[in-house]
Amino acid sequence: MKVAVYPGSFDPVTNGHIDIINKTSKLFDKMVVAVIHNVSKKALFTLAEREEMVKENTKHLDNVNVESFSGLLADYVRQKQACAIIRGLRTAADFEYEMYIAMANKTLYPSAETVFVLADSKYIYISSSIVKEVALLNGSVAELVPESVNKALALKKAAMKI
Ligand code: COA
């Protein structure tokens, strides 16, 4: 069975991420979307909230599981017996950054290849940070995120009394 792991912060998941999951899930027998606690980022949503949002928006895909983890990605990929680590590429700048992570992961766990999947052109400018900033400053992100995420952002904003 060919298993792929798609790791990310998903704070929150965007239409760009969902596009990558939709496309990649067709290429593997099983895909695990791994919502990570990135120590270098301050998250708006809790790990559980982020995991739930990804679950809600991938439930139409039978071969996709969503989990969260903290720790080394290479160890997680080994534990899942995955043959591929999926990363979405939007621009050449993404590749610069991703190449070093891919090389490090290859050294830590040589049995998995990093597979880069090109983002759809209509999503190349989206990032979770842009989505959060626009939403928290009263802009519309309805075109950028699934409906449930749009609602969650509005609730978070209300709770923060911005
Ligand atoms: N659509 C929309 N946004 C996209 C995207 C797409 N197709 N592809 C990338 N992005 C954005 C994300 O929204 C995110 O935006 P943000 O920075 O505003 O939050 C950014 O690009 C990249 O973040 P993400 O994909 O969530 O990855 P990350 O940089 O937070 O984490 C990991 C990268 C998961 C690979 C890395 O942190 C990791 O492996 N962590 C585990 C610990 C570990 O093993 N470390 C050693 C690694 S060698």
Coordinates of N, CA, C and O and ligand atoms in Angstrom, one line a residue:
M1 N 0.8 -1.2 0.0 CA 0.0 0.0 0.0 C 0.9 1.3 0.0 O 1.8 1.4 0.8
K2 N 0.6 2.2 -0.9 CA 1.4 3.4 -1.0 C 0.8 4.5 -0.2 O -0.3 4.9 -0.4
V3 N 1.5 4.9 0.9 CA 1.0 5.9 1.8 C 1.8 7.2 1.7 O 3.0 7.2 1.6
A4 N 1.1 8.3 1.7 CA 1.8 9.6 1.6 C 1.4 10.4 2.8 O 0.2 10.3 3.3
V5 N 2.3 11.2 3.3 CA 2.0 12.1 4.5 C 2.1 13.5 4.0 O 3.1 13.9 3.3
Y6 N 1.1 14.3 4.2 CA 1.1 15.8 3.9 C 1.1 16.6 5.2 O 0.1 16.7 5.8
P7 N 2.3 17.0 5.6 CA 2.4 17.8 6.9 C 2.2 19.3 6.7 O 2.6 19.8 5.6
G8 N 1.8 19.9 7.7 CA 1.7 21.4 7.6 C 1.1 21.9 8.9 O 0.5 21.2 9.7
S9 N 1.1 23.3 9.0 CA 0.5 23.9 10.2 C -1.0 24.0 10.0 O -1.7 24.0 11.0
F10 N -1.4 24.3 8.8 CA -2.9 24.4 8.5 C -3.6 25.3 9.5 O -4.6 24.9 10.1
D11 N -3.0 26.5 9.6 CA -3.6 27.5 10.6 C -4.1 28.7 10.0 O -3.5 29.8 10.1
P12 N -5.2 28.6 9.3 CA -6.1 27.5 9.1 C -5.9 26.9 7.7 O -5.1 27.4 6.9
V13 N -6.6 25.7 7.5 CA -6.5 25.1 6.1 C -7.2 26.1 5.1 O -8.1 26.8 5.5
T14 N -6.6 26.2 3.9 CA -7.2 27.1 2.9 C -7.6 26.3 1.7 O -7.3 25.1 1.6
N15 N -8.2 27.0 0.8 CA -8.6 26.3 -0.5 C -7.4 25.8 -1.2 O -7.5 24.8 -2.0
G16 N -6.3 26.5 -1.0 CA -5.0 26.0 -1.7 C -4.6 24.6 -1.1 O -4.2 23.8 -1.9
H17 N -4.7 24.5 0.2 CA -4.3 23.2 0.8 C -5.3 22.1 0.3 O -4.9 21.0 0.0
I18 N -6.6 22.4 0.3 CA -7.6 21.4 -0.1 C -7.4 21.0 -1.6 O -7.5 19.8 -1.9
D19 N -7.0 21.9 -2.4 CA -6.6 21.6 -3.8 C -5.5 20.6 -3.9 O -5.6 19.6 -4.6
I20 N -4.5 20.8 -3.1 CA -3.3 19.9 -3.0 C -3.8 18.5 -2.5 O -3.4 17.5 -3.1
I21 N -4.6 18.5 -1.5 CA -5.1 17.2 -1.0 C -6.0 16.5 -2.0 O -5.8 15.3 -2.2
N22 N -6.9 17.2 -2.6 CA -7.8 16.6 -3.7 C -6.9 15.9 -4.8 O -7.2 14.8 -5.1
K23 N -5.9 16.7 -5.2 CA -5.1 16.1 -6.4 C -4.3 15.0 -5.9 O -4.2 14.0 -6.6
T24 N -3.6 15.1 -4.8 CA -2.7 14.1 -4.4 C -3.3 12.8 -3.9 O -2.8 11.7 -4.1
S25 N -4.5 12.9 -3.3 CA -5.2 11.7 -2.8 C -5.4 10.7 -3.9 O -5.6 9.5 -3.7
K26 N -5.5 11.2 -5.2 CA -5.7 10.3 -6.3 C -4.5 9.5 -6.7 O -4.6 8.5 -7.4
L27 N -3.4 9.9 -6.2 CA -2.1 9.3 -6.6 C -1.6 8.2 -5.7 O -0.7 7.5 -6.0
F28 N -2.2 8.2 -4.5 CA -1.7 7.2 -3.4 C -2.9 6.4 -2.9 O -4.1 6.8 -3.1
D29 N -2.6 5.2 -2.3 CA -3.6 4.4 -1.8 C -4.2 5.1 -0.5 O -5.4 5.0 -0.3
K30 N -3.3 5.7 0.2 CA -3.8 6.4 1.5 C -3.0 7.6 1.7 O -1.8 7.7 1.3
M31 N -3.6 8.7 2.2 CA -2.9 9.9 2.4 C -3.2 10.3 3.9 O -4.4 10.3 4.3
V32 N -2.2 10.7 4.6 CA -2.4 11.1 6.0 C -2.0 12.6 6.0 O -0.9 13.0 5.7
V33 N -3.0 13.4 6.3 CA -2.7 14.9 6.5 C -2.3 15.1 8.0 O -3.1 14.8 8.9
A34 N -1.1 15.5 8.2 CA -0.6 15.6 9.5 C -0.5 17.1 9.9 O 0.3 17.8 9.4
V35 N -1.3 17.4 10.9 CA -1.4 18.8 11.4 C -0.3 18.9 12.5 O -0.4 18.2 13.5
I36 N 0.6 19.8 12.2 CA 1.8 19.8 13.2 C 1.7 21.0 14.1 O 1.2 22.1 13.7
H37 N 2.4 20.8 15.2 CA 2.7 22.0 16.1 C 4.0 22.5 15.6 O 5.0 21.9 15.9
N38 N 4.0 23.6 14.9 CA 5.3 24.2 14.5 C 5.8 25.1 15.5 O 5.2 26.2 15.8
V39 N 7.0 24.7 16.1 CA 7.5 25.5 17.3 C 7.9 26.9 16.9 O 7.9 27.8 17.8
S40 N 8.1 27.2 15.6 CA 8.5 28.5 15.3 C 7.4 29.4 14.8 O 7.6 30.5 14.4
K41 N 6.1 28.9 15.0 CA 5.0 29.8 14.6 C 4.0 29.9 15.8 O 3.8 28.9 16.4
K42 N 3.4 31.0 15.9 CA 2.4 31.2 17.0 C 1.1 31.0 16.3 O 0.7 31.8 15.4
A43 N 0.4 29.9 16.7 CA -0.9 29.6 16.0 C -2.1 30.4 16.5 O -2.2 30.7 17.7
L44 N -3.0 30.7 15.6 CA -4.3 31.3 16.0 C -5.2 30.2 16.5 O -5.9 30.4 17.5
F45 N -5.3 29.1 15.8 CA -6.2 28.0 16.2 C -5.4 26.9 16.9 O -4.2 26.7 16.6
T46 N -6.1 26.3 17.8 CA -5.4 25.2 18.6 C -5.2 24.0 17.6 O -5.8 23.9 16.5
L47 N -4.3 23.1 18.0 CA -4.1 21.9 17.1 C -5.4 21.1 16.9 O -5.6 20.7 15.7
A48 N -6.2 21.0 17.9 CA -7.5 20.3 17.8 C -8.4 21.0 16.8 O -9.1 20.4 16.0
E49 N -8.5 22.3 16.9 CA -9.3 23.1 16.0 C -8.9 22.9 14.5 O -9.7 22.8 13.6
R50 N -7.6 23.0 14.4 CA -7.0 22.9 13.0 C -7.3 21.5 12.4 O -7.7 21.3 11.3
E51 N -7.1 20.5 13.3 CA -7.3 19.1 12.8 C -8.8 18.9 12.4 O -9.1 18.4 11.4
E52 N -9.7 19.5 13.2 CA -11.1 19.3 12.9 C -11.5 20.0 11.6 O -12.3 19.5 10.8
M53 N -10.9 21.2 11.4 CA -11.2 21.9 10.1 C -10.7 21.2 8.9 O -11.4 21.1 7.9
V54 N -9.6 20.5 9.0 CA -9.1 19.7 7.9 C -10.0 18.5 7.7 O -10.4 18.2 6.6
K55 N -10.4 17.9 8.8 CA -11.2 16.7 8.7 C -12.6 17.0 8.0 O -13.0 16.3 7.1
E56 N -13.2 18.1 8.5 CA -14.4 18.6 8.0 C -14.4 18.8 6.4 O -15.3 18.4 5.7
N57 N -13.3 19.3 6.0 CA -13.2 19.6 4.6 C -12.5 18.6 3.7 O -12.2 18.8 2.5
T58 N -12.2 17.4 4.3 CA -11.7 16.3 3.5 C -12.5 15.0 3.6 O -12.1 14.0 3.2
K59 N -13.7 15.2 4.3 CA -14.5 14.0 4.6 C -15.0 13.3 3.3 O -15.5 12.2 3.3
H60 N -15.0 14.1 2.2 CA -15.4 13.5 0.9 C -14.4 12.6 0.3 O -14.7 11.9 -0.7
L61 N -13.2 12.5 0.9 CA -12.1 11.7 0.4 C -11.9 10.4 1.2 O -11.4 10.6 2.4
D62 N -12.3 9.3 0.7 CA -12.3 8.0 1.5 C -10.9 7.6 2.0 O -10.7 7.0 3.0
N63 N -9.9 7.9 1.2 CA -8.5 7.5 1.5 C -7.7 8.5 2.3 O -6.5 8.4 2.3
V64 N -8.3 9.5 2.8 CA -7.6 10.6 3.5 C -7.9 10.5 5.0 O -9.1 10.5 5.4
N65 N -6.9 10.4 5.8 CA -7.0 10.5 7.3 C -6.3 11.7 7.8 O -5.3 12.2 7.2
V66 N -6.9 12.3 8.8 CA -6.3 13.5 9.4 C -5.9 13.3 10.8 O -6.6 12.7 11.6
E67 N -4.6 13.6 11.1 CA -4.1 13.4 12.5 C -3.3 14.6 12.8 O -3.0 15.5 12.0
S68 N -2.9 14.7 14.1 CA -2.0 15.8 14.5 C -0.8 15.1 15.2 O -0.9 14.0 15.7
F69 N 0.3 15.8 15.1 CA 1.5 15.3 15.8 C 2.5 16.4 16.2 O 2.5 17.4 15.6
S70 N 3.3 16.1 17.2 CA 4.4 17.0 17.6 C 5.6 16.1 17.5 O 5.6 15.0 18.0
G71 N 6.7 16.7 17.0 CA 7.9 15.9 17.0 C 8.5 16.0 15.6 O 8.2 16.9 14.8
L72 N 9.4 15.0 15.3 CA 10.2 15.0 14.1 C 9.3 14.4 13.0 O 8.8 13.3 13.1
L73 N 9.2 15.1 11.9 CA 8.4 14.6 10.7 C 9.0 13.3 10.2 O 8.2 12.4 10.0
A74 N 10.3 13.1 10.2 CA 10.9 11.9 9.6 C 10.4 10.7 10.5 O 10.2 9.6 10.0
D75 N 10.4 10.9 11.8 CA 9.9 9.8 12.7 C 8.5 9.4 12.5 O 8.1 8.3 12.5
Y76 N 7.7 10.5 12.3 CA 6.2 10.2 12.0 C 6.0 9.5 10.7 O 5.2 8.6 10.6
V77 N 6.8 9.9 9.7 CA 6.7 9.3 8.3 C 7.1 7.8 8.4 O 6.5 6.9 7.8
R78 N 8.1 7.5 9.2 CA 8.6 6.1 9.4 C 7.5 5.3 10.1 O 7.2 4.2 9.7
Q79 N 6.9 5.9 11.1 CA 5.9 5.3 11.9 C 4.6 4.9 11.0 O 4.0 3.9 11.2
K80 N 4.4 5.8 10.1 CA 3.2 5.6 9.1 C 3.6 4.7 8.0 O 2.7 4.4 7.1
Q81 N 4.9 4.3 7.9 CA 5.4 3.5 6.8 C 5.0 4.1 5.4 O 4.6 3.5 4.5
A82 N 5.2 5.5 5.4 CA 4.9 6.2 4.2 C 6.0 6.2 3.3 O 7.2 6.2 3.7
C83 N 5.7 6.3 1.9 CA 6.8 6.3 1.0 C 7.0 7.7 0.4 O 7.9 8.0 -0.3
A84 N 6.1 8.6 0.8 CA 6.2 10.0 0.2 C 5.7 11.1 1.3 O 4.8 10.8 2.1
I85 N 6.5 12.2 1.2 CA 6.1 13.4 2.0 C 5.6 14.4 0.9 O 6.3 14.7 0.0
I86 N 4.4 14.9 1.1 CA 3.8 15.8 0.1 C 4.0 17.2 0.5 O 3.8 17.6 1.7
R87 N 4.5 18.0 -0.4 CA 4.6 19.5 -0.1 C 4.0 20.2 -1.3 O 4.3 19.8 -2.5
G88 N 3.2 21.2 -1.1 CA 2.7 22.0 -2.2 C 3.7 23.1 -2.6 O 4.3 23.7 -1.7
L89 N 3.8 23.4 -3.8 CA 4.7 24.4 -4.3 C 3.8 25.5 -5.0 O 3.1 25.2 -5.9
R90 N 4.0 26.7 -4.5 CA 3.3 27.9 -5.2 C 4.2 28.6 -6.1 O 3.9 28.9 -7.2
T91 N 5.4 28.9 -5.6 CA 6.3 29.7 -6.4 C 7.7 29.1 -6.3 O 8.0 28.2 -5.5
A92 N 8.6 29.7 -7.1 CA 10.0 29.3 -7.0 C 10.6 29.5 -5.6 O 11.4 28.8 -5.1
A93 N 10.1 30.6 -4.9 CA 10.6 30.8 -3.5 C 10.2 29.7 -2.6 O 11.0 29.3 -1.7
D94 N 9.1 29.1 -2.8 CA 8.7 27.9 -2.0 C 9.7 26.8 -2.2 O 10.1 26.1 -1.3
F95 N 10.2 26.6 -3.5 CA 11.1 25.5 -3.8 C 12.4 25.7 -3.0 O 13.0 24.8 -2.5
E96 N 12.9 27.0 -3.0 CA 14.2 27.3 -2.3 C 14.1 26.8 -0.9 O 15.0 26.1 -0.4
Y97 N 13.0 27.1 -0.2 CA 12.8 26.7 1.2 C 12.6 25.2 1.4 O 13.2 24.6 2.2
E98 N 11.8 24.7 0.5 CA 11.4 23.3 0.6 C 12.5 22.3 0.3 O 12.6 21.2 0.9
M99 N 13.4 22.7 -0.6 CA 14.5 21.8 -1.0 C 15.4 21.4 0.2 O 15.7 20.2 0.4
Y100 N 15.6 22.4 1.1 CA 16.5 22.1 2.3 C 15.8 21.1 3.2 O 16.3 20.2 3.8
I101 N 14.5 21.4 3.4 CA 13.7 20.5 4.3 C 13.6 19.1 3.7 O 13.8 18.1 4.4
A102 N 13.4 19.0 2.4 CA 13.4 17.7 1.7 C 14.7 17.0 1.9 O 14.7 15.7 2.2
M103 N 15.8 17.7 1.8 CA 17.1 17.0 1.9 C 17.3 16.5 3.3 O 17.8 15.4 3.6
A104 N 16.9 17.3 4.3 CA 17.1 16.9 5.7 C 16.2 15.7 6.0 O 16.7 14.7 6.6
N105 N 15.0 15.7 5.5 CA 14.1 14.6 5.7 C 14.7 13.3 5.0 O 14.5 12.2 5.6
K106 N 15.3 13.5 3.9 CA 15.8 12.3 3.1 C 17.0 11.7 3.9 O 17.2 10.5 4.0
T107 N 17.8 12.6 4.6 CA 18.9 12.1 5.4 C 18.3 11.4 6.6 O 18.8 10.3 7.0
L108 N 17.3 11.9 7.2 CA 16.8 11.3 8.5 C 16.0 10.1 8.2 O 16.0 9.2 9.0
Y109 N 15.3 10.0 7.1 CA 14.5 8.8 6.7 C 14.6 8.6 5.2 O 13.7 9.0 4.4
P110 N 15.6 7.8 4.8 CA 15.9 7.7 3.3 C 14.8 6.9 2.6 O 14.7 7.0 1.3
S111 N 13.9 6.2 3.3 CA 12.9 5.4 2.5 C 11.7 6.3 2.0 O 10.9 5.7 1.2
A112 N 11.6 7.5 2.3 CA 10.5 8.4 1.8 C 11.1 9.5 0.9 O 12.1 10.0 1.1
E113 N 10.4 9.7 -0.2 CA 10.7 10.8 -1.2 C 9.8 12.0 -0.9 O 8.6 11.7 -0.6
T114 N 10.3 13.2 -1.0 CA 9.5 14.3 -1.0 C 8.9 14.5 -2.4 O 9.7 14.6 -3.3
V115 N 7.6 14.6 -2.5 CA 6.9 14.8 -3.7 C 6.3 16.2 -3.7 O 5.5 16.5 -2.9
F116 N 6.7 17.1 -4.7 CA 6.2 18.4 -4.8 C 5.0 18.4 -5.7 O 5.1 17.9 -6.8
V117 N 3.9 19.0 -5.2 CA 2.7 19.1 -6.1 C 2.4 20.6 -6.3 O 2.4 21.4 -5.4
L118 N 2.2 21.0 -7.6 CA 2.0 22.4 -8.0 C 0.7 22.9 -7.6 O -0.3 22.2 -7.8
A119 N 0.7 24.0 -6.9 CA -0.6 24.6 -6.5 C -1.3 25.1 -7.8 O -0.7 25.5 -8.8
D120 N -2.6 25.1 -7.8 CA -3.4 25.7 -8.9 C -3.1 27.2 -9.0 O -2.9 27.8 -7.9
S121 N -3.0 27.7 -10.2 CA -2.6 29.1 -10.3 C -3.5 30.1 -9.6 O -3.1 31.1 -9.1
K122 N -4.8 29.7 -9.4 CA -5.6 30.7 -8.6 C -5.4 30.7 -7.1 O -5.9 31.5 -6.4
Y123 N -4.5 29.8 -6.7 CA -4.2 29.8 -5.2 C -2.8 30.2 -4.9 O -2.3 30.1 -3.8
I124 N -2.0 30.6 -5.9 CA -0.5 30.7 -5.6 C -0.2 31.8 -4.7 O 0.8 31.9 -4.0
Y125 N -1.1 32.8 -4.5 CA -0.8 33.9 -3.6 C -1.4 33.7 -2.2 O -1.1 34.5 -1.3
I126 N -2.1 32.6 -2.0 CA -2.7 32.3 -0.7 C -1.7 31.7 0.3 O -0.9 30.8 0.0
S127 N -1.8 32.2 1.5 CA -1.1 31.6 2.6 C -2.0 31.7 3.9 O -2.9 32.6 3.9
S128 N -1.8 30.9 4.8 CA -2.6 30.9 6.1 C -2.4 32.3 6.7 O -3.4 32.9 7.2
S129 N -1.2 32.9 6.7 CA -1.0 34.2 7.3 C -1.8 35.3 6.6 O -2.4 36.1 7.3
I130 N -1.8 35.2 5.3 CA -2.6 36.3 4.5 C -4.1 36.1 4.9 O -4.8 37.1 5.2
V131 N -4.6 34.9 4.9 CA -6.0 34.6 5.2 C -6.3 35.2 6.6 O -7.3 35.9 6.8
K132 N -5.4 34.9 7.6 CA -5.7 35.4 9.0 C -5.7 36.9 9.1 O -6.6 37.5 9.7
E133 N -4.7 37.5 8.4 CA -4.6 39.0 8.5 C -5.8 39.6 7.8 O -6.4 40.5 8.4
V134 N -6.2 39.2 6.7 CA -7.4 39.8 6.0 C -8.6 39.6 6.8 O -9.4 40.5 7.0
A135 N -8.8 38.3 7.3 CA -10.0 38.0 8.1 C -10.1 38.9 9.4 O -11.2 39.4 9.7
L136 N -9.0 39.0 10.1 CA -9.0 39.7 11.3 C -9.1 41.2 11.2 O -9.5 41.9 12.1
L137 N -8.8 41.7 9.9 CA -9.0 43.1 9.6 C -10.3 43.4 8.8 O -10.3 44.4 8.1
N138 N -11.2 42.5 9.0 CA -12.6 42.7 8.4 C -12.7 42.5 6.9 O -13.7 42.8 6.3
G139 N -11.6 41.9 6.2 CA -11.7 41.7 4.8 C -12.4 40.3 4.6 O -12.5 39.5 5.5
S140 N -12.9 40.1 3.3 CA -13.5 38.9 3.0 C -12.5 37.8 2.6 O -11.7 38.1 1.7
V141 N -12.6 36.6 3.2 CA -11.7 35.5 2.7 C -12.6 34.4 2.2 O -12.1 33.3 2.1
A142 N -13.9 34.7 1.9 CA -14.8 33.7 1.4 C -14.3 32.9 0.2 O -14.6 31.7 0.1
E143 N -13.5 33.6 -0.6 CA -13.0 32.9 -1.9 C -11.8 32.1 -1.6 O -11.3 31.3 -2.4
L144 N -11.2 32.3 -0.4 CA -9.9 31.7 -0.1 C -9.9 30.5 0.8 O -9.0 29.7 0.8
V145 N -11.0 30.3 1.5 CA -11.1 29.2 2.5 C -12.5 28.5 2.4 O -13.4 29.1 1.9
P146 N -12.6 27.3 2.8 CA -13.9 26.6 2.9 C -14.8 27.4 3.8 O -14.4 28.1 4.7
E147 N -16.1 27.2 3.6 CA -17.1 27.9 4.4 C -17.0 27.7 5.9 O -17.1 28.7 6.7
S148 N -16.7 26.5 6.3 CA -16.6 26.2 7.7 C -15.4 27.0 8.4 O -15.4 27.4 9.5
V149 N -14.3 27.2 7.6 CA -13.1 27.9 8.0 C -13.5 29.4 8.1 O -13.1 30.1 9.1
N150 N -14.2 29.9 7.1 CA -14.6 31.3 7.2 C -15.4 31.6 8.4 O -15.2 32.6 9.1
K151 N -16.3 30.6 8.8 CA -17.1 30.8 10.0 C -16.2 30.8 11.2 O -16.4 31.5 12.2
A152 N -15.3 29.8 11.3 CA -14.4 29.7 12.4 C -13.5 30.9 12.6 O -13.3 31.4 13.7
L153 N -13.1 31.5 11.5 CA -12.3 32.8 11.6 C -13.2 33.9 12.2 O -12.7 34.7 13.0
A154 N -14.5 34.0 11.8 CA -15.4 35.0 12.3 C -15.6 34.8 13.8 O -15.6 35.8 14.6
L155 N -15.7 33.5 14.2 CA -15.9 33.2 15.7 C -14.7 33.6 16.4 O -14.7 34.2 17.5
K156 N -13.5 33.3 15.9 CA -12.2 33.6 16.6 C -12.1 35.1 16.7 O -11.7 35.6 17.8
K157 N -12.5 35.8 15.7 CA -12.3 37.3 15.7 C -13.3 37.8 16.8 O -12.9 38.7 17.5
A158 N -14.5 37.3 16.8 CA -15.4 37.8 17.8 C -14.9 37.5 19.2 O -15.0 38.4 20.1
A159 N -14.3 36.3 19.4 CA -13.8 35.9 20.7 C -12.6 36.8 21.1 O -12.4 37.1 22.3
M160 N -11.9 37.3 20.2 CA -10.7 38.1 20.4 C -11.1 39.6 20.6 O -10.3 40.4 21.0
K161 N -12.4 39.9 20.4 CA -13.0 41.2 20.5 C -12.2 42.3 19.7 O -11.9 43.4 20.2
I162 N -11.9 41.9 18.4 CA -11.1 42.8 17.6 C -12.1 43.8 16.9 O -13.1 43.4 16.4
Ligands
COA1 N1 -2.1 26.7 -0.4 C1 -2.1 27.7 0.6 N2 -1.1 27.9 1.4 C2 0.0 27.2 1.2 C3 0.1 26.2 0.2 C4 -1.0 26.0 -0.6 N3 -1.0 25.1 -1.6 N4 1.4 25.7 0.3 C5 2.0 26.3 1.3 N5 1.2 27.2 1.9 C6 1.5 28.1 2.9 C7 0.9 27.7 4.2 O1 -0.4 28.2 4.4 C8 1.9 28.3 5.2 O2 1.6 29.7 5.4 P1 2.0 30.5 6.7 O3 3.5 30.5 6.8 O4 1.4 31.8 6.5 O5 1.4 29.7 7.9 C9 3.2 28.2 4.4 O6 2.9 28.1 3.1 C10 4.0 27.0 4.8 O7 3.6 26.4 5.9 P2 3.2 24.9 6.1 O8 3.0 24.1 4.8 O9 2.1 24.8 7.0 O10 4.5 24.3 6.6 P3 5.4 24.9 7.8 O11 6.4 25.7 7.2 O12 4.6 25.4 8.9 O13 6.0 23.5 8.3 C11 6.9 21.4 8.0 C12 6.7 22.7 7.4 C13 5.6 20.7 8.4 C14 7.4 20.5 6.8 C15 8.0 21.4 9.1 O14 7.6 22.4 10.0 C16 8.2 20.2 9.8 O15 8.6 19.2 9.2 N6 7.9 20.1 11.1 C17 8.1 19.0 12.0 C18 9.4 19.1 12.8 C19 10.6 18.6 11.9 O16 10.7 17.5 11.5 N7 11.5 19.5 11.7 C20 12.6 19.3 10.9 C21 12.3 19.4 9.4 S1 13.7 19.1 8.4

